[in-house]
PDB file of C-alpha atoms in Angstrom:
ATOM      1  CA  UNK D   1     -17.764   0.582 -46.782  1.00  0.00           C
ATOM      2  CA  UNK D   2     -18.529  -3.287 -46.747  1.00  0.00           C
ATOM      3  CA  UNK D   3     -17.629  -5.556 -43.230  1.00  0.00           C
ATOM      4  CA  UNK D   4     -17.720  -9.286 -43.588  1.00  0.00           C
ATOM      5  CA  UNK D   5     -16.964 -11.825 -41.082  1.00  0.00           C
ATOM      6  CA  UNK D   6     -14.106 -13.927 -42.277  1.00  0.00           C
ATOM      7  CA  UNK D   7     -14.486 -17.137 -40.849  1.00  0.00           C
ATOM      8  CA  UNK D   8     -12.155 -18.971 -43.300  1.00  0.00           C
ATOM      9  CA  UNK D   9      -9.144 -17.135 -42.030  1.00  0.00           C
ATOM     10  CA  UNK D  10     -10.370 -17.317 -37.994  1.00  0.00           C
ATOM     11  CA  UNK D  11     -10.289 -21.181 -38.957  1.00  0.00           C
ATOM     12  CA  UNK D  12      -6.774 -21.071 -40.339  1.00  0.00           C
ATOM     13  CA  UNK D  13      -5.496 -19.250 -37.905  1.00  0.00           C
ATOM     14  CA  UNK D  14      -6.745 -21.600 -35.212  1.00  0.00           C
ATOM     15  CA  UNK D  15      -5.922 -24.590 -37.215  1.00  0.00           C
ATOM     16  CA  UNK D  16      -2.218 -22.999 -37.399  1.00  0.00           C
ATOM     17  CA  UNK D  17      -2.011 -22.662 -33.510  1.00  0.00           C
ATOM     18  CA  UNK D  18      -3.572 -25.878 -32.325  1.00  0.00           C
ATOM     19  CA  UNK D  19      -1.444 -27.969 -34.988  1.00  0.00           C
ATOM     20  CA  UNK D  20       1.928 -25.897 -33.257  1.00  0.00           C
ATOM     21  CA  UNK D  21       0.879 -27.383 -30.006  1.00  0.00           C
ATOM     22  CA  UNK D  22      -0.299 -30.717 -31.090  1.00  0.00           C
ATOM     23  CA  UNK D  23       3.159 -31.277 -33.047  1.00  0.00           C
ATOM     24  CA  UNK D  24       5.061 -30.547 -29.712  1.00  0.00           C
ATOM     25  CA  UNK D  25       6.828 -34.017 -28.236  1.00  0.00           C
ATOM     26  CA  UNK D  26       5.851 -35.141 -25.532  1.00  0.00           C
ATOM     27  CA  UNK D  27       7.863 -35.039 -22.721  1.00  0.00           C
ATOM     28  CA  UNK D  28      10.843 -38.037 -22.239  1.00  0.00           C
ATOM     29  CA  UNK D  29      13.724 -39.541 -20.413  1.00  0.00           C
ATOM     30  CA  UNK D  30      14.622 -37.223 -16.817  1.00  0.00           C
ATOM     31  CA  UNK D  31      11.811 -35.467 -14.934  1.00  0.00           C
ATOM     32  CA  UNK D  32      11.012 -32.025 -15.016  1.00  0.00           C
ATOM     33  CA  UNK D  33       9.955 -29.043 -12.179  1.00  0.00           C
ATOM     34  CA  UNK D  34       6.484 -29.034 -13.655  1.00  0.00           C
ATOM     35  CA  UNK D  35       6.290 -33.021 -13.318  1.00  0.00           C
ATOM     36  CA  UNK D  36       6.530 -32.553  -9.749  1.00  0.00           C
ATOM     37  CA  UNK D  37       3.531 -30.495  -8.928  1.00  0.00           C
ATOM     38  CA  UNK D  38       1.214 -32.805 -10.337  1.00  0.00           C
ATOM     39  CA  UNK D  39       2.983 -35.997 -10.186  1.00  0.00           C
ATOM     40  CA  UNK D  40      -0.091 -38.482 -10.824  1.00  0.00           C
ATOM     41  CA  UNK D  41      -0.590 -36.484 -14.163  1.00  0.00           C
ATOM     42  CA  UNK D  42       2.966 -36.533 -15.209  1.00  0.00           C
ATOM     43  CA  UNK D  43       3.238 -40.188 -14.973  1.00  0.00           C
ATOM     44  CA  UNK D  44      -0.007 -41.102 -16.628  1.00  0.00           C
ATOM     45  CA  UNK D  45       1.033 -38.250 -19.604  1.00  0.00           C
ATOM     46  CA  UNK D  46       4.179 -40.252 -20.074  1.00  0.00           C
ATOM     47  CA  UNK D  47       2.384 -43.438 -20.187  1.00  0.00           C
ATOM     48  CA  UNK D  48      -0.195 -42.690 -22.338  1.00  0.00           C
ATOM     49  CA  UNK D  49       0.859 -38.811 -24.122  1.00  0.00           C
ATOM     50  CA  UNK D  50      -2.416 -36.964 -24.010  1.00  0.00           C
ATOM     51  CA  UNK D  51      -3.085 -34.563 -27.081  1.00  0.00           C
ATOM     52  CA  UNK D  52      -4.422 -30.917 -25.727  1.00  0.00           C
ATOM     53  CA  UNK D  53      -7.885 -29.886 -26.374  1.00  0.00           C
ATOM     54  CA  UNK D  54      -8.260 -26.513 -28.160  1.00  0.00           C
ATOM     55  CA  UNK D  55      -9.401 -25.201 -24.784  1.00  0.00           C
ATOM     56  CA  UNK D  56      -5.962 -25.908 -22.977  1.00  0.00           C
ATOM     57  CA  UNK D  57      -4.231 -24.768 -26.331  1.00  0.00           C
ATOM     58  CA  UNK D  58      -6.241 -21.308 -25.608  1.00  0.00           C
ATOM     59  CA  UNK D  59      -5.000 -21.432 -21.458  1.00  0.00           C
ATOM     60  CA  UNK D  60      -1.018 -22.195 -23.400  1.00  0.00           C
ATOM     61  CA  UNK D  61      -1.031 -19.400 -26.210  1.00  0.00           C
ATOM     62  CA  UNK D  62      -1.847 -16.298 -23.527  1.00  0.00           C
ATOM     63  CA  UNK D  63       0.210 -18.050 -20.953  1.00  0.00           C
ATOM     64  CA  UNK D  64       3.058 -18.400 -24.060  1.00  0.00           C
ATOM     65  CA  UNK D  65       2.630 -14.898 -25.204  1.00  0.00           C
ATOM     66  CA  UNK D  66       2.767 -13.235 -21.796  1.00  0.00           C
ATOM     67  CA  UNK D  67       6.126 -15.031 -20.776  1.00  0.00           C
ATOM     68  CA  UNK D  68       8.247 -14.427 -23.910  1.00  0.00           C
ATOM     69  CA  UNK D  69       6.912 -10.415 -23.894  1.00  0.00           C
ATOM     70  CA  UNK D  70       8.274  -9.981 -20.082  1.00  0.00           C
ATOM     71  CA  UNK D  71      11.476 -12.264 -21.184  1.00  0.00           C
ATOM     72  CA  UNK D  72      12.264  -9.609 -23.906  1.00  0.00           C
ATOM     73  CA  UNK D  73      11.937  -6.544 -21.431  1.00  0.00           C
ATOM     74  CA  UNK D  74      14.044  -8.608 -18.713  1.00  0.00           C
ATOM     75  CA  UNK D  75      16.481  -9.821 -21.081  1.00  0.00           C
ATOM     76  CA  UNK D  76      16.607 -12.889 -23.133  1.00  0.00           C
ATOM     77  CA  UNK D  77      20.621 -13.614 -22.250  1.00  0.00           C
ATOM     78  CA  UNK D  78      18.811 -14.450 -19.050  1.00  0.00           C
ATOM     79  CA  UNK D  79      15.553 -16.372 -19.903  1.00  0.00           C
ATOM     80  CA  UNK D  80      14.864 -19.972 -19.711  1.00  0.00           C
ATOM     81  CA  UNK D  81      17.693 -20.469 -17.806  1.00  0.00           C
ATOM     82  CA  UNK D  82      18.677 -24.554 -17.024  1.00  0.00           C
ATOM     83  CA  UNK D  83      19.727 -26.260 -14.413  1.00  0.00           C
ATOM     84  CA  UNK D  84      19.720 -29.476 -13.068  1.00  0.00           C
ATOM     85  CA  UNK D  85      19.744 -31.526  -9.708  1.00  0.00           C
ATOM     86  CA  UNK D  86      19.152 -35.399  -8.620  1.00  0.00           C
ATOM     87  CA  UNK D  87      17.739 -36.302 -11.908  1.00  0.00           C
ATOM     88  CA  UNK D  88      15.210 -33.083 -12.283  1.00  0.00           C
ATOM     89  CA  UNK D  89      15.399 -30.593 -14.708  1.00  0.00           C
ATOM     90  CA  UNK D  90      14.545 -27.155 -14.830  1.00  0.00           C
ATOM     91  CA  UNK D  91      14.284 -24.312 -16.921  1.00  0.00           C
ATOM     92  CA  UNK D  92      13.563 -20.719 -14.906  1.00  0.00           C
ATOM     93  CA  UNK D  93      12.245 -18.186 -16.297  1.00  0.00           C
ATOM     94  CA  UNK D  94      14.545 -15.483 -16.057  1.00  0.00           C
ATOM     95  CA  UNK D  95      17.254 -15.978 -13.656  1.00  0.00           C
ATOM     96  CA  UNK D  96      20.638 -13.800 -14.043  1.00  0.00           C
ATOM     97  CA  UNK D  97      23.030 -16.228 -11.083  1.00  0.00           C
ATOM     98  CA  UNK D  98      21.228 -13.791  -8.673  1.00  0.00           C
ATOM     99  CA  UNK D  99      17.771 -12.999  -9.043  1.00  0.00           C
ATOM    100  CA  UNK D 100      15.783 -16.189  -9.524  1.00  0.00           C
ATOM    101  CA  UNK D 101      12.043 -15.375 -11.283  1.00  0.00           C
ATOM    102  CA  UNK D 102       8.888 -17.381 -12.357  1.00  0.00           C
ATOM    103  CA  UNK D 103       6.400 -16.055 -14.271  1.00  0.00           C
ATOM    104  CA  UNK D 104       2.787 -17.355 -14.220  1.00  0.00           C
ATOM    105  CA  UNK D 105      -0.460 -16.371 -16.047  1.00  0.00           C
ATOM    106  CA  UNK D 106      -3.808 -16.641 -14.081  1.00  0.00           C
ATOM    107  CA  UNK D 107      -7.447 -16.054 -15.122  1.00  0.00           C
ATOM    108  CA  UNK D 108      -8.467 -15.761 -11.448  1.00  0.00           C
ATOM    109  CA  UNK D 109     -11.077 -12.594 -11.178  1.00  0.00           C
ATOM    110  CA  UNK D 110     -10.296 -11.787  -7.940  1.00  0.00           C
ATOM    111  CA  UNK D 111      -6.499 -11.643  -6.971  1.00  0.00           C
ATOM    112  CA  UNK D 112      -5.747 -13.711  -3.960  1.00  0.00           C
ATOM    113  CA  UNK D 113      -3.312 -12.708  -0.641  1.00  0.00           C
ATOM    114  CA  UNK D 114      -0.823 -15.288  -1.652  1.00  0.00           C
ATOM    115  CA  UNK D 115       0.283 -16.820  -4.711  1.00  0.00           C
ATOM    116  CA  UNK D 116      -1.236 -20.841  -5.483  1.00  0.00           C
ATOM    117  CA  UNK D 117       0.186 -23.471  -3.651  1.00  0.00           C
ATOM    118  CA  UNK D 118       2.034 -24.898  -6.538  1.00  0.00           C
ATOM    119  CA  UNK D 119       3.612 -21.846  -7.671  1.00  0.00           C
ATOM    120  CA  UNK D 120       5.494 -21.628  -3.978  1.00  0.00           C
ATOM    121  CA  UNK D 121       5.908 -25.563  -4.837  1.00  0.00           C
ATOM    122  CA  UNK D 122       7.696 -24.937  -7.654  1.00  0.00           C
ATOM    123  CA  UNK D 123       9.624 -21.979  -6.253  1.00  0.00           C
ATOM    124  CA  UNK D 124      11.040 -23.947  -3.499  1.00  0.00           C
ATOM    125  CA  UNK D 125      12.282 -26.627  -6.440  1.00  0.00           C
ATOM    126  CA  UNK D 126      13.726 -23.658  -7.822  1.00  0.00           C
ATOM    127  CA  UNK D 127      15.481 -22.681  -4.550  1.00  0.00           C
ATOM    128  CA  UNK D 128      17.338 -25.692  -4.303  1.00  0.00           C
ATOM    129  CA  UNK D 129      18.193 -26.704  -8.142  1.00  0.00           C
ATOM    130  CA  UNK D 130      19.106 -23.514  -8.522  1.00  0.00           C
ATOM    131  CA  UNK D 131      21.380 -23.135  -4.713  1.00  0.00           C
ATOM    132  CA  UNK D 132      19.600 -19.494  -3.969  1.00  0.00           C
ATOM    133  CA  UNK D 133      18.032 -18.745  -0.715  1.00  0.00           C
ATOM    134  CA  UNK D 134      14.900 -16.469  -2.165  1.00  0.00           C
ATOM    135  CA  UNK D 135      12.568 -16.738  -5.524  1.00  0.00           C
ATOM    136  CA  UNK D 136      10.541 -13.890  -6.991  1.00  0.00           C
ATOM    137  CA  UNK D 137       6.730 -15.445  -8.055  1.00  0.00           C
ATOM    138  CA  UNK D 138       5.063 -12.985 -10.497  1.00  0.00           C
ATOM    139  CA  UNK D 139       1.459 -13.275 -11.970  1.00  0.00           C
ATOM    140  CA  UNK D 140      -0.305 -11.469 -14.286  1.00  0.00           C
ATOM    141  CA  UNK D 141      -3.941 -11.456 -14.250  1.00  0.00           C
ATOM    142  CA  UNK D 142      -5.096 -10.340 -17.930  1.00  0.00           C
ATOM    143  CA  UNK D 143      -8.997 -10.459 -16.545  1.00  0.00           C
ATOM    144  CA  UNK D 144      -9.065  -9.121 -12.737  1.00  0.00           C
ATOM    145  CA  UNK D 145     -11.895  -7.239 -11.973  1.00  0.00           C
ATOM    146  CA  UNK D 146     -14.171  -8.850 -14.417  1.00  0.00           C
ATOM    147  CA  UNK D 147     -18.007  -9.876 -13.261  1.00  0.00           C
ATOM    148  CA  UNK D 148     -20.219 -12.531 -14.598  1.00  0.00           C
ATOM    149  CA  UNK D 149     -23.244  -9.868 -15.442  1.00  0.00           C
ATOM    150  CA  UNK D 150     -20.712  -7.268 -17.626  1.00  0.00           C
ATOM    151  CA  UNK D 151     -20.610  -4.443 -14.968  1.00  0.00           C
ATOM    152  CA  UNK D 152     -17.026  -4.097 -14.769  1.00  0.00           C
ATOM    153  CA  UNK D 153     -14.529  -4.498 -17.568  1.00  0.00           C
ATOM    154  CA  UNK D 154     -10.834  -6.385 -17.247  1.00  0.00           C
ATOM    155  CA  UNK D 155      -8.166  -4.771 -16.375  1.00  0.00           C
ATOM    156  CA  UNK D 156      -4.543  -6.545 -16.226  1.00  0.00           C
ATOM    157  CA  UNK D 157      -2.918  -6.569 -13.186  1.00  0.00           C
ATOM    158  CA  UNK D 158       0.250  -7.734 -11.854  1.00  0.00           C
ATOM    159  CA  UNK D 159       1.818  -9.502  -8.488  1.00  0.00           C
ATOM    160  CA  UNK D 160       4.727 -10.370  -6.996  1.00  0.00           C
ATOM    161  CA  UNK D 161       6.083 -12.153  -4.128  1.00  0.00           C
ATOM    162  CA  UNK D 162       9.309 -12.978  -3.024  1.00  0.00           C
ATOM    163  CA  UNK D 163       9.644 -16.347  -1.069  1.00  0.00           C
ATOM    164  CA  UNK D 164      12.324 -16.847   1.222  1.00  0.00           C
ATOM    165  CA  UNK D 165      14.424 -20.382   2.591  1.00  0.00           C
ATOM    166  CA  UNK D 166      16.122 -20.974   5.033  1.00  0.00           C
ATOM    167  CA  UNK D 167      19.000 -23.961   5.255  1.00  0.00           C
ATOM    168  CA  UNK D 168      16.621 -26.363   6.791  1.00  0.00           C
ATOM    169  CA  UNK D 169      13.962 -25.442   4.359  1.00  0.00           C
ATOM    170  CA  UNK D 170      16.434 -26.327   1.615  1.00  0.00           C
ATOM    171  CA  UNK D 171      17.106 -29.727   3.251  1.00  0.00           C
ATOM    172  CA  UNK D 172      13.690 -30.482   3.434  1.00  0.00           C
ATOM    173  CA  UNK D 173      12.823 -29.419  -0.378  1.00  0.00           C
ATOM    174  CA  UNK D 174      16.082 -32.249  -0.995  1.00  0.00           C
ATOM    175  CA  UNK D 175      14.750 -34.574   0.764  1.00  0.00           C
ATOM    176  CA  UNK D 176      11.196 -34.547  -1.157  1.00  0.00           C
ATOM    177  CA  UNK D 177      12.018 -34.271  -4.187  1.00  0.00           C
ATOM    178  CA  UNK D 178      14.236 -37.706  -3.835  1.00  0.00           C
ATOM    179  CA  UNK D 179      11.581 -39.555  -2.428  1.00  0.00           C
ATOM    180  CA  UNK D 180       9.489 -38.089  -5.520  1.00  0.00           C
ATOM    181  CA  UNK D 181      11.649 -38.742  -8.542  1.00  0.00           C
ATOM    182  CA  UNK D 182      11.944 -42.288  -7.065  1.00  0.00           C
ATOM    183  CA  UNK D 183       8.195 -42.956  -6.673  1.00  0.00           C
ATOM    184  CA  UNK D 184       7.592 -41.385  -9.951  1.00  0.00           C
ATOM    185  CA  UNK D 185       9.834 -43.588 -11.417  1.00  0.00           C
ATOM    186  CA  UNK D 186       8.496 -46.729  -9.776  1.00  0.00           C
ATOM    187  CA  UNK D 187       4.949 -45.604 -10.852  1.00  0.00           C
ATOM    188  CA  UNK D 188       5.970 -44.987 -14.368  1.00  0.00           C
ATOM    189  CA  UNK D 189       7.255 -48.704 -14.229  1.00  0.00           C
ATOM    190  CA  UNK D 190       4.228 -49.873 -13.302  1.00  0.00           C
ATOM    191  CA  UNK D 191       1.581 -47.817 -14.494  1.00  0.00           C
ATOM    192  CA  UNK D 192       0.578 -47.564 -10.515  1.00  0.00           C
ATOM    193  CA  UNK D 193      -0.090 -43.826  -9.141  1.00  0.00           C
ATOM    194  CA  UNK D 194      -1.972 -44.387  -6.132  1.00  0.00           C
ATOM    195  CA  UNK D 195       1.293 -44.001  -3.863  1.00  0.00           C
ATOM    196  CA  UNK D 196       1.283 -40.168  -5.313  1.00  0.00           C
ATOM    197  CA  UNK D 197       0.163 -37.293  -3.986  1.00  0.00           C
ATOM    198  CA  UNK D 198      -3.000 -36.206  -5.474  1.00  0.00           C
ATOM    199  CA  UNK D 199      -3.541 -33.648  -7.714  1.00  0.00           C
ATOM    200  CA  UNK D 200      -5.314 -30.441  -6.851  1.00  0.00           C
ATOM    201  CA  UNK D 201      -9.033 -30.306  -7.391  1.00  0.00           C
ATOM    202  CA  UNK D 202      -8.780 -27.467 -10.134  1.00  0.00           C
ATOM    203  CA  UNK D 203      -6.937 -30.127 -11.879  1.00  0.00           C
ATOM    204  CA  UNK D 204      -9.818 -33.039 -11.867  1.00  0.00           C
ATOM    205  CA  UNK D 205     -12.057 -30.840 -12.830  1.00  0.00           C
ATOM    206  CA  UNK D 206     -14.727 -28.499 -10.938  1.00  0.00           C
ATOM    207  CA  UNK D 207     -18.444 -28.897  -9.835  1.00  0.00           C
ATOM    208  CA  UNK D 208     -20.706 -26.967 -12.300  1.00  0.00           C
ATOM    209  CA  UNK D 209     -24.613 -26.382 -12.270  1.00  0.00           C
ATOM    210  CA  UNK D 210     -27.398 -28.011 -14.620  1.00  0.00           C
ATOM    211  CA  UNK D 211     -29.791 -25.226 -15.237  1.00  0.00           C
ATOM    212  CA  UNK D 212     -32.402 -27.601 -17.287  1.00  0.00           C
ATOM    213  CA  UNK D 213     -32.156 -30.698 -14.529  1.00  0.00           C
ATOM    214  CA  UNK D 214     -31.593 -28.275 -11.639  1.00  0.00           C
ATOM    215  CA  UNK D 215     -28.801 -30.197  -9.958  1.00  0.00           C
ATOM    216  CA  UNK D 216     -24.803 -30.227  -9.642  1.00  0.00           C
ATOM    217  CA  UNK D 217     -22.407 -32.141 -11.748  1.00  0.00           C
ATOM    218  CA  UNK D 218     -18.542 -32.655 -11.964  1.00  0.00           C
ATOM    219  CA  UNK D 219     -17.404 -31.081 -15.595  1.00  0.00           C
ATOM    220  CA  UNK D 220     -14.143 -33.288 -15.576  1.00  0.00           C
ATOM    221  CA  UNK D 221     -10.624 -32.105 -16.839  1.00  0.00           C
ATOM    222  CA  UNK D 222      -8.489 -34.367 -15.998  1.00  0.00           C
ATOM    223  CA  UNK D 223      -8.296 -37.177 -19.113  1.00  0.00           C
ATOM    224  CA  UNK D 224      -7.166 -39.554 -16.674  1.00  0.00           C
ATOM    225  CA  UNK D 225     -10.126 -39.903 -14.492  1.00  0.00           C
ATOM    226  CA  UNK D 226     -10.819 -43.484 -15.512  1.00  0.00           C
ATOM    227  CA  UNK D 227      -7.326 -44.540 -14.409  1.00  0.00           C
ATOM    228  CA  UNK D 228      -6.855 -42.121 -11.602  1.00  0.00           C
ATOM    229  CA  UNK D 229      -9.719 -42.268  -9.470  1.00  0.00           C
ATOM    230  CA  UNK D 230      -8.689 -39.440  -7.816  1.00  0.00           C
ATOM    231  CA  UNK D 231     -10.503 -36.461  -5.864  1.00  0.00           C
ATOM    232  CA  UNK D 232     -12.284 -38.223  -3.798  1.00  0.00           C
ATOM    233  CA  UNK D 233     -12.952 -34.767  -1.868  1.00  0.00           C
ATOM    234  CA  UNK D 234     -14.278 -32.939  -4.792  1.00  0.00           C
ATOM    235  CA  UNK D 235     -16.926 -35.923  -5.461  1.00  0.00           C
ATOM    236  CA  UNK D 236     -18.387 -35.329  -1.636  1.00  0.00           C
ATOM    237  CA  UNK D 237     -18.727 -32.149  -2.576  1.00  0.00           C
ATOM    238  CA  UNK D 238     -20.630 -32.883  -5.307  1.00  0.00           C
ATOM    239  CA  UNK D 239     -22.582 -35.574  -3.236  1.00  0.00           C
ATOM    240  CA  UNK D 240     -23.205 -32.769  -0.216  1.00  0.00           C
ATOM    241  CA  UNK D 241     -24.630 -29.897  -2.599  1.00  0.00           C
ATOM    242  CA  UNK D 242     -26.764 -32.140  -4.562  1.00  0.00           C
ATOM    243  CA  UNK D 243     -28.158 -33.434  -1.319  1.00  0.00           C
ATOM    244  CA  UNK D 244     -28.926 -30.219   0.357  1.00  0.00           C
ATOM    245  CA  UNK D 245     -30.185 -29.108  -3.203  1.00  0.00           C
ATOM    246  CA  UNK D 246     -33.150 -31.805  -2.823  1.00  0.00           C
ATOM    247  CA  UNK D 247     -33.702 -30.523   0.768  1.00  0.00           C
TER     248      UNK D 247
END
């Protein structure tokens, strides 16, 4: 028996997936759900179309994968169904005119108590694009349980939550989402994001460790930081751990 690594074909197969994504068109003309979790980002995106780095592609393909799998078990009649509302589209998951559910892919180790932030943002969206009082959030964590020094293997796990609104919770959801879609359009206009909320700190980027220069750095995401200038709370971080490094 003979092994060999085939690199060639690893190479083409790579090449195959990250030319899929590449050729995808960007995004035009009404606003989407996803625009308005990170609204800076969707506006710059639009203005200048960023092309994903094979990293991202990598996040995209198990993300892809694990959505169209569940969307076969649940039904596809029922998948990516769309809707729309004062100018915003949206596209759930798997919604049947009663059960409302979006699916999410995380590579979080450790499963938190509640789901991200912007996953009950975009449920609540949901909720009122889609006139239902509740929306099911499930994740699947393909590497929970996993440990930096190799102790403990992955194991996939699953979560779900149900989130619940109320009439004046629906009202409220309305209400932001206008003022949104019209800043978003003004800052599209004028290429002018600082009246829009900030995105998360994941998104920027996150503060990694120089082993050879022994001090803390910002390993940056987001590919417009330049134009953005945001996270101004993630750089005093920086600032505060590289100062009590020294000390």
């Amino acid at each position: 028996m003979k092994l060999e690594l085939d690199e060639k074909f690893s190479d083409f197969l790579r090449d195959k997936i990250v030319s899929n994504y590449r050729s995808r068109l960007p995004r035009q003309g009404k606003w989407h759900v996803s625009d308005l979790l990170f609204p800076r980002y969707a506006v710059l995106n639009r203005r200048q179309p960023h092309q994903p780095t094979n990293d991202e592609i990598g996040f995209f393909l198990t993300g892809e994968a694990y959505h169209n799998f569940i969307q076969e078990l649940l039904g596809k009649q029922n998948s990516e169904v769309k809707a729309e509302a004062i100018d915003v589209l949206a596209s759930a998951d798997f919604f049947d005119g009663g059960t409302l559910i979006e699916f999410k892919t995380s590579r979080k180790w450790t499963i938190p108590e509640t789901p991200e932030e912007h996953y009950i943002k975009q449920a609540a969206y949901y909720a009122f694009i889609f006139a239902v009082k509740s929306v099911r959030i499930s994740v699947i964590y393909p590497t929970s349980g996993r440990k930096w020094d190799g102790s403990t293997s992955s194991t996939v796990e699953i979560r779900s939550w149900i989130v619940l609104f109320s009439d004046e919770d629906i009202t409220e959801i309305k209400e932001e989402m206008t003022g949104l879609v019209k800043d978003m359009t003004e800052a599209y206009k004028t290429g002018d994001v600082s009246s829009l909320p900030e995105c998360p700190e994941w998104k920027f980027g996150s503060i990694e460790r120089d082993k050879e220069k022994q001090e803390y750095y910002i390993k940056i995401r987001c590919p417009f930081t330049e134009i953005c200038l945001c996270s101004s709370s993630l750089k005093e971080q920086l600032e505060y751990k590289n100062a009590h490094r020294r000390k």
